[in-house]
mmCIF file of C-alpha atoms in Angstrom:
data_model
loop_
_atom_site.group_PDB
_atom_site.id
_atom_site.type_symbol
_atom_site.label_atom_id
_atom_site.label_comp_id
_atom_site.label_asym_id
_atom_site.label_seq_id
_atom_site.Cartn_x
_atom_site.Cartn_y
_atom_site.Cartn_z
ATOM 1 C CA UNK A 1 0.000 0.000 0.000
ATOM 2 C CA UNK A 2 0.913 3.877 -0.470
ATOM 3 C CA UNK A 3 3.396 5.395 2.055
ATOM 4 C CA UNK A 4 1.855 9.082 1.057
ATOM 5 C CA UNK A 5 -0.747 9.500 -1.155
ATOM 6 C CA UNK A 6 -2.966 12.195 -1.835
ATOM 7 C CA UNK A 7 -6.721 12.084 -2.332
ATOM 8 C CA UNK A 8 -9.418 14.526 -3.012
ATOM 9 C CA UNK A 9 -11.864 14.401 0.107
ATOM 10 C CA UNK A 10 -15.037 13.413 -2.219
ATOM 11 C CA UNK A 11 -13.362 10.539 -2.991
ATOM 12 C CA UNK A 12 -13.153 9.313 0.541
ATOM 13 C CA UNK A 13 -16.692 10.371 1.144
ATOM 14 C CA UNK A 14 -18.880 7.155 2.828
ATOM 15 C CA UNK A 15 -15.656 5.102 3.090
ATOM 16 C CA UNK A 16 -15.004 5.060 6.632
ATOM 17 C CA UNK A 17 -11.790 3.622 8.778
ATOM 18 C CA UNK A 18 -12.669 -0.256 9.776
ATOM 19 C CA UNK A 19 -12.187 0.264 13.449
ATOM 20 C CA UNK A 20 -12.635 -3.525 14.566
ATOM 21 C CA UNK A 21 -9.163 -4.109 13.095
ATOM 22 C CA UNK A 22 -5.840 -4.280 14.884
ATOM 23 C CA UNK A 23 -3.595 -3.392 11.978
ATOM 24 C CA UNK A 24 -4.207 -2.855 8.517
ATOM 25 C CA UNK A 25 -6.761 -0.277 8.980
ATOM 26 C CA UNK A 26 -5.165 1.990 5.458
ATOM 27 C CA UNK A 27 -4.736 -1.517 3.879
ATOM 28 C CA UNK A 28 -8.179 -2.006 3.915
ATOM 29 C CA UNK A 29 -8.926 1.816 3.176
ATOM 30 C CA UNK A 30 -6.867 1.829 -0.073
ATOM 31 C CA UNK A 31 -8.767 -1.777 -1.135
ATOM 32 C CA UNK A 32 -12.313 0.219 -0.835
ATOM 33 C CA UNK A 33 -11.455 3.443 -2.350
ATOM 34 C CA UNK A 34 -10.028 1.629 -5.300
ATOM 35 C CA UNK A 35 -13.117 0.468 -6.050
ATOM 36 C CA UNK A 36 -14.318 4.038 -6.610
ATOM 37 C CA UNK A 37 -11.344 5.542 -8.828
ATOM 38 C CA UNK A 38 -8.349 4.742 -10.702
ATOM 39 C CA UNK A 39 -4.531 5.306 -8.503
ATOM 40 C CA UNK A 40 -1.665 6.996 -10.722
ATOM 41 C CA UNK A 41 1.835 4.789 -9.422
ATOM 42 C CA UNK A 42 4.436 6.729 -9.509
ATOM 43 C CA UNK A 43 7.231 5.060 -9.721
ATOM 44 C CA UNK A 44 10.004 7.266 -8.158
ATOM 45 C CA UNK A 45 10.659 7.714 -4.038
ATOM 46 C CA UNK A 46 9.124 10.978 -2.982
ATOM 47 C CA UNK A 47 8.865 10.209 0.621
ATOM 48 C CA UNK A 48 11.497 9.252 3.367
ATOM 49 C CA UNK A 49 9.956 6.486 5.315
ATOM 50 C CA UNK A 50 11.220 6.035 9.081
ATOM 51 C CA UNK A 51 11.018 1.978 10.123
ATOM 52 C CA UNK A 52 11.896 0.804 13.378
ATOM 53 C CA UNK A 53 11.499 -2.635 15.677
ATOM 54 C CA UNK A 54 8.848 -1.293 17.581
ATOM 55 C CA UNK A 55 6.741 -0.264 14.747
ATOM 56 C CA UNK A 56 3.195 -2.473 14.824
ATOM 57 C CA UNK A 57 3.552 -3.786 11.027
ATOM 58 C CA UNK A 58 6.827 -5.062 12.230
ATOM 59 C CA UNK A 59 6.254 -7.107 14.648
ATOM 60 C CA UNK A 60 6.747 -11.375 14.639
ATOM 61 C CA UNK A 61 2.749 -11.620 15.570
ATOM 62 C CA UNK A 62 0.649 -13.689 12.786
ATOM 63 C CA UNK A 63 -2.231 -11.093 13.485
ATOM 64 C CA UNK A 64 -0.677 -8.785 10.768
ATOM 65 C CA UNK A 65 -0.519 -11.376 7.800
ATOM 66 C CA UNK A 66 -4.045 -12.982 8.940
ATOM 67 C CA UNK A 67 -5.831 -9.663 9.291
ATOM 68 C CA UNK A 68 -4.800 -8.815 5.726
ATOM 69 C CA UNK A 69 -6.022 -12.275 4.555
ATOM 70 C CA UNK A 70 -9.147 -11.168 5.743
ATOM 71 C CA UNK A 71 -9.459 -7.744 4.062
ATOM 72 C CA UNK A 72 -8.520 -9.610 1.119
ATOM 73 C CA UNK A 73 -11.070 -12.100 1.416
ATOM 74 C CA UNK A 74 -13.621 -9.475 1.959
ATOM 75 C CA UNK A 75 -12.692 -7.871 -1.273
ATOM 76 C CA UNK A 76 -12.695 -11.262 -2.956
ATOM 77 C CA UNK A 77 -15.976 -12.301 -1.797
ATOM 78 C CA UNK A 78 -18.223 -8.971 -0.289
ATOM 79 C CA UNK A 79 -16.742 -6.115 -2.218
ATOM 80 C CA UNK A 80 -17.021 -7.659 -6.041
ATOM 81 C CA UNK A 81 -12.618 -7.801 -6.367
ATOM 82 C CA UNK A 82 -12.893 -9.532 -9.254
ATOM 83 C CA UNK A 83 -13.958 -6.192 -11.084
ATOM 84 C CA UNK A 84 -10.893 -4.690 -10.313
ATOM 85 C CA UNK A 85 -7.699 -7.163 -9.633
ATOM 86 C CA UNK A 86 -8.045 -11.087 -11.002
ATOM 87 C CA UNK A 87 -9.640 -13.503 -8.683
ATOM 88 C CA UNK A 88 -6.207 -15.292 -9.059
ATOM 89 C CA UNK A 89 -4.344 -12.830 -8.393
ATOM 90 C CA UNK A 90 -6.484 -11.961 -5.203
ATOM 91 C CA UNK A 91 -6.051 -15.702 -4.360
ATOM 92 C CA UNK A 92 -2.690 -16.292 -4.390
ATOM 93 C CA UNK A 93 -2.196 -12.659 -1.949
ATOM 94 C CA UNK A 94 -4.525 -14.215 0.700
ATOM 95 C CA UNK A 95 -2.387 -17.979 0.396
ATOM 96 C CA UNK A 96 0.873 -15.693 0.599
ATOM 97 C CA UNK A 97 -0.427 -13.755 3.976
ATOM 98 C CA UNK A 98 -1.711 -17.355 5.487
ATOM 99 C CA UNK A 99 1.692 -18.834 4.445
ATOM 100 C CA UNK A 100 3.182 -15.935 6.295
ATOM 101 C CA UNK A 101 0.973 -16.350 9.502
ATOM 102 C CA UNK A 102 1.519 -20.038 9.174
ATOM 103 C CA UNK A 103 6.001 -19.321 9.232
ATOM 104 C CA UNK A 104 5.536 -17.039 12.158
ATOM 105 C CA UNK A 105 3.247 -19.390 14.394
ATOM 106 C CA UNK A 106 5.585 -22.198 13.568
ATOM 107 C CA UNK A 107 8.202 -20.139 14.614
ATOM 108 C CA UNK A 108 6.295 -19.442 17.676
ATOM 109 C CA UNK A 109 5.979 -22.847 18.442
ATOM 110 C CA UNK A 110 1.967 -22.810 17.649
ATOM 111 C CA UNK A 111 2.404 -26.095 15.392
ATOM 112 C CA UNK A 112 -1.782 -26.415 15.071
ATOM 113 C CA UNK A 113 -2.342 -23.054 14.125
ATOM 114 C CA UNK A 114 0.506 -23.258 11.874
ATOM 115 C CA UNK A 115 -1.240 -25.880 10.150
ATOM 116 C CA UNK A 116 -4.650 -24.246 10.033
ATOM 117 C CA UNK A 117 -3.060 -21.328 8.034
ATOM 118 C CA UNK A 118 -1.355 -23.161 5.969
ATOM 119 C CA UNK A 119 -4.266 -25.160 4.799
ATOM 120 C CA UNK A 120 -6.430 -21.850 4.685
ATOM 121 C CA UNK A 121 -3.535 -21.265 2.248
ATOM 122 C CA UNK A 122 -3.326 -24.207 0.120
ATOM 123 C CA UNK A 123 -7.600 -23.668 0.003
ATOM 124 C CA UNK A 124 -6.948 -20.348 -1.522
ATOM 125 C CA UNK A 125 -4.023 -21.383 -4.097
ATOM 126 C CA UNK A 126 -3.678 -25.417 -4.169
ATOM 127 C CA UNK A 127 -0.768 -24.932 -6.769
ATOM 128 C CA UNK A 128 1.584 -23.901 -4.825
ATOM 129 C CA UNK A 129 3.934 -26.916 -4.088
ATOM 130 C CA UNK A 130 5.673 -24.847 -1.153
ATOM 131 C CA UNK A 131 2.132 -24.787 0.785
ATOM 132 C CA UNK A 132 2.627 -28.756 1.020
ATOM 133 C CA UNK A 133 6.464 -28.609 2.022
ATOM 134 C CA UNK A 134 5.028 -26.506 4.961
ATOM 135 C CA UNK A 135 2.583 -29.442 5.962
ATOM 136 C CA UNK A 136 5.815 -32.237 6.098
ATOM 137 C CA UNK A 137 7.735 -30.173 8.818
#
């Protein structure tokens, strides 16, 4: 998602924050307005970004990756996605954020919820051969 973006306030009109997530809240934001009107990328930095440990999107918690699943999903599924971005495409990003949850609960030593998100994954984007390699560990 944007670092800095700039949007007139009409186009934010009746799109309001999500408040019942944690994290993610602009990720979900930026997934709603798009359905309204077009983004320009510009490819070039024009921002300085500061990053450190203690920043929320950086933190080892599998809330961050399965939150975004979920926004995803709701785009899939309640928001018509498939207008906008391929319903592949939209697939494989919600496997890739389960895989991600699945790593860091592993990591964690959360082996069953490891394996819940990594077959929410493989339900999302059965093709990916890494999704089963995950399973065997």
């Amino acid at each position: 998602m944007p670092s800095g973006a700039c949007l007139r306030r009409s186009a934010c009109q009746g799109v309001f924050w999500d408040e019942a997530l944690r994290r993610s809240q602009d990720y979900d934001f930026f997934l709603r307005v798009s359905t309204r009107l077009r983004f320009l990328f510009v490819p070039n930095a024009h921002i300085i970004k500061r990053w450190y440990p203690e920043n929320l999107s950086s933190s080892k918690d599998p809330i961050n990756f399965i939150e975004k699943a979920h926004i995803l999903e709701r785009f899939l599924l309640h928001q018509e996605g498939t207008k906008y971005v391929s319903p592949r495409s939209i697939r494989r990003k919600i496997s890739r954020n389960y895989r991600r949850a699945a790593k860091i609960s592993y990591a964690l030593g959360n082996k069953e919820a490891a394996v819940f998100l990594i077959r929410k994954a493989i339900g999302y984007y059965p093709t990916d051969t890494r999704l089963y390699i995950g399973l065997l560990r």
